[in-house]
CSV table of C-alpha atoms in Angstrom, one decimal:
chain,number,residue,atom,x,y,z
A,1,UNK,CA,-3.7,3.1,14.4
A,2,UNK,CA,-6.2,5.1,13.4
A,3,UNK,CA,-9.9,3.9,13.0
A,4,UNK,CA,-10.0,3.6,9.3
A,5,UNK,CA,-8.0,0.7,9.3
A,6,UNK,CA,-8.3,-2.8,7.8
A,7,UNK,CA,-6.9,-5.2,7.4
A,8,UNK,CA,-6.4,-7.8,4.0
A,9,UNK,CA,-4.5,-10.7,4.1
A,10,UNK,CA,-1.0,-9.9,3.2
A,11,UNK,CA,-2.2,-5.7,3.4
A,12,UNK,CA,-2.6,-3.3,5.7
A,13,UNK,CA,-5.1,-1.0,4.1
A,14,UNK,CA,-7.2,2.4,4.4
A,15,UNK,CA,-10.6,2.8,2.9
A,16,UNK,CA,-13.0,5.3,3.0
A,17,UNK,CA,-16.9,4.0,2.2
A,18,UNK,CA,-19.4,6.3,0.7
A,19,UNK,CA,-22.5,5.2,0.8
A,20,UNK,CA,-25.7,6.1,-1.3
A,21,UNK,CA,-26.9,9.4,0.3
A,22,UNK,CA,-23.3,10.8,0.4
A,23,UNK,CA,-22.9,10.3,-3.1
A,24,UNK,CA,-26.3,11.8,-4.0
A,25,UNK,CA,-25.7,14.6,-1.7
A,26,UNK,CA,-22.0,15.5,-3.8
A,27,UNK,CA,-24.4,15.1,-6.4
A,28,UNK,CA,-26.7,17.5,-5.7
A,29,UNK,CA,-23.6,20.0,-4.3
A,30,UNK,CA,-21.9,19.6,-7.9
A,31,UNK,CA,-22.9,20.9,-11.0
A,32,UNK,CA,-22.4,19.2,-14.6
A,33,UNK,CA,-22.8,16.2,-12.1
A,34,UNK,CA,-26.0,14.0,-13.3
A,35,UNK,CA,-28.7,12.4,-11.2
A,36,UNK,CA,-28.2,9.5,-10.7
A,37,UNK,CA,-30.8,7.2,-9.8
A,38,UNK,CA,-29.8,3.6,-9.0
A,39,UNK,CA,-28.8,2.6,-5.5
A,40,UNK,CA,-24.8,3.3,-5.7
A,41,UNK,CA,-22.5,2.9,-2.6
A,42,UNK,CA,-18.4,3.2,-3.1
A,43,UNK,CA,-14.8,1.5,-1.4
A,44,UNK,CA,-12.3,2.9,-1.7
A,45,UNK,CA,-8.4,0.8,-0.2
A,46,UNK,CA,-5.3,1.9,-0.4
A,47,UNK,CA,-2.9,0.2,1.6
A,48,UNK,CA,-1.9,2.4,4.3
A,49,UNK,CA,1.4,5.1,3.8
A,50,UNK,CA,1.7,5.3,7.7
A,51,UNK,CA,1.8,1.6,8.4
A,52,UNK,CA,4.4,1.0,6.0
A,53,UNK,CA,6.8,4.3,5.5
A,54,UNK,CA,7.2,3.0,8.9
A,55,UNK,CA,8.4,-1.1,8.5
A,56,UNK,CA,10.8,0.8,5.7
A,57,UNK,CA,12.2,4.0,8.3
A,58,UNK,CA,12.4,0.4,11.0
A,59,UNK,CA,14.8,-1.1,7.5
A,60,UNK,CA,16.5,2.2,7.0
A,61,UNK,CA,17.2,2.3,10.8
A,62,UNK,CA,19.2,-0.6,10.3
A,63,UNK,CA,22.7,-1.5,9.0
A,64,UNK,CA,22.1,-2.7,5.7
A,65,UNK,CA,23.6,-6.5,5.9
A,66,UNK,CA,21.6,-6.7,9.1
A,67,UNK,CA,18.9,-7.7,7.1
A,68,UNK,CA,20.9,-11.8,6.8
A,69,UNK,CA,20.3,-12.2,10.0
A,70,UNK,CA,17.3,-10.7,11.2
A,71,UNK,CA,14.7,-13.1,11.8
A,72,UNK,CA,10.8,-12.0,11.1
A,73,UNK,CA,10.1,-11.7,15.1
A,74,UNK,CA,12.3,-9.2,16.0
A,75,UNK,CA,11.9,-7.8,12.4
A,76,UNK,CA,8.5,-7.9,13.8
A,77,UNK,CA,9.4,-6.7,17.5
A,78,UNK,CA,11.8,-3.0,15.7
A,79,UNK,CA,8.2,-2.9,13.8
A,80,UNK,CA,6.0,-2.2,16.9
A,81,UNK,CA,8.9,-0.5,19.1
A,82,UNK,CA,8.7,1.7,15.9
A,83,UNK,CA,4.9,1.8,15.7
A,84,UNK,CA,4.8,2.7,19.3
A,85,UNK,CA,7.7,4.8,19.3
A,86,UNK,CA,4.4,7.3,16.7
A,87,UNK,CA,2.0,7.1,18.9
A,88,UNK,CA,0.5,4.6,16.5
A,89,UNK,CA,-1.4,1.1,18.2
A,90,UNK,CA,-0.8,-2.2,17.8
A,91,UNK,CA,-2.3,-4.8,16.5
A,92,UNK,CA,-2.2,-8.1,16.4
A,93,UNK,CA,-4.0,-8.7,13.1
A,94,UNK,CA,-1.1,-7.0,12.1
A,95,UNK,CA,1.7,-10.0,12.0
A,96,UNK,CA,0.9,-11.5,8.7
A,97,UNK,CA,1.2,-7.9,7.1
A,98,UNK,CA,4.3,-7.2,8.0
A,99,UNK,CA,5.8,-10.9,7.7
A,100,UNK,CA,4.6,-10.3,3.6
A,101,UNK,CA,6.6,-7.5,4.6
A,102,UNK,CA,9.5,-8.9,5.4
A,103,UNK,CA,9.5,-11.8,3.1
A,104,UNK,CA,9.5,-8.8,0.0
A,105,UNK,CA,12.5,-6.6,1.6
A,106,UNK,CA,14.4,-9.7,2.4
A,107,UNK,CA,14.6,-11.5,-1.2
A,108,UNK,CA,14.9,-7.8,-3.1
A,109,UNK,CA,17.4,-7.2,-0.5
A,110,UNK,CA,19.6,-10.8,-1.4
A,111,UNK,CA,18.8,-10.3,-4.9
A,112,UNK,CA,19.6,-6.0,-4.8
A,113,UNK,CA,22.8,-7.7,-3.4
A,114,UNK,CA,24.3,-9.5,-4.9
A,115,UNK,CA,23.2,-7.9,-8.2
A,116,UNK,CA,25.0,-4.5,-6.5
A,117,UNK,CA,28.1,-6.4,-5.5
A,118,UNK,CA,28.0,-8.2,-9.2
A,119,UNK,CA,28.2,-4.9,-10.7
A,120,UNK,CA,31.2,-3.8,-8.0
A,121,UNK,CA,33.6,-6.4,-9.4
A,122,UNK,CA,32.4,-6.3,-12.6
A,123,UNK,CA,33.9,-2.2,-12.4
A,124,UNK,CA,36.7,-3.8,-10.6
A,125,UNK,CA,36.0,-2.0,-7.6
A,126,UNK,CA,37.3,-4.0,-4.7
A,127,UNK,CA,33.7,-6.7,-3.3
A,128,UNK,CA,33.7,-5.2,-0.1
A,129,UNK,CA,33.9,-2.0,-0.4
A,130,UNK,CA,30.9,-0.4,-2.5
A,131,UNK,CA,28.2,1.0,-1.6
A,132,UNK,CA,24.7,0.0,-1.5
A,133,UNK,CA,22.7,1.7,-3.0
A,134,UNK,CA,18.5,2.1,-0.9
A,135,UNK,CA,16.7,3.8,-3.3
A,136,UNK,CA,17.4,0.8,-5.3
A,137,UNK,CA,15.7,-1.1,-2.8
A,138,UNK,CA,13.3,0.6,-1.7
A,139,UNK,CA,12.2,0.6,-5.1
A,140,UNK,CA,12.5,-2.6,-5.0
A,141,UNK,CA,10.4,-2.8,-2.7
A,142,UNK,CA,7.4,-0.9,-3.7
A,143,UNK,CA,7.4,-2.5,-6.6
A,144,UNK,CA,6.4,-5.6,-6.1
A,145,UNK,CA,4.3,-4.3,-3.2
A,146,UNK,CA,3.0,-2.8,-5.6
A,147,UNK,CA,2.6,-5.7,-7.9
A,148,UNK,CA,1.1,-8.0,-4.7
A,149,UNK,CA,-1.3,-5.1,-4.2
A,150,UNK,CA,-2.4,-5.2,-7.6
A,151,UNK,CA,-2.9,-8.7,-8.1
A,152,UNK,CA,-4.5,-9.9,-3.9
A,153,UNK,CA,-6.2,-7.5,-4.2
A,154,UNK,CA,-7.0,-5.2,-7.3
A,155,UNK,CA,-7.6,-8.4,-9.6
A,156,UNK,CA,-9.8,-9.9,-6.7
A,157,UNK,CA,-11.3,-6.6,-6.4
A,158,UNK,CA,-12.4,-6.4,-10.6
A,159,UNK,CA,-13.7,-10.2,-10.2
A,160,UNK,CA,-16.4,-9.6,-7.3
A,161,UNK,CA,-17.5,-7.0,-8.9
A,162,UNK,CA,-18.1,-9.1,-11.8
A,163,UNK,CA,-19.4,-11.3,-10.2
A,164,UNK,CA,-22.1,-9.2,-8.5
A,165,UNK,CA,-23.0,-7.1,-11.0
A,166,UNK,CA,-24.1,-10.5,-13.0
A,167,UNK,CA,-25.5,-11.8,-10.1
A,168,UNK,CA,-28.0,-8.4,-9.9
A,169,UNK,CA,-28.4,-8.8,-14.3
A,170,UNK,CA,-29.5,-12.1,-13.5
A,171,UNK,CA,-31.8,-11.2,-11.0
A,172,UNK,CA,-33.2,-7.6,-12.0
């Protein structure tokens, strides 16, 4: 992964930090932005698209039903190999985020497989001949990851920011 990638418990992230001096240079070079006197530093954190695209590609290349018997360790090995093929370095710090992704994928696959199989039966289709919707599967993974991101990163960041502002207002 590029140097800007960081690991936060269950996610591999990309972080962009803008220092006070960088923000003041940006403000000075743009019309319509008022200057500010307070010291300000901004940090933007996003999930690493490269990392998660590689994990999704591992799933795409598999026979969908093989996920039932796939272990976490086997998935981690597939992920390591896929990252190497993309000329991206593996880090042991990626183990927990990869496990988290795999467990979400396995749970979503199992749930959707049952739902889609039941839908096929309701339509009087042969239960073993239905076509599993990978697009529904990936949309489901994305939704679950976004919910997890919101609870683990966004909410905690907001709590941290609130606590920092409270401390600053107590000690001006």
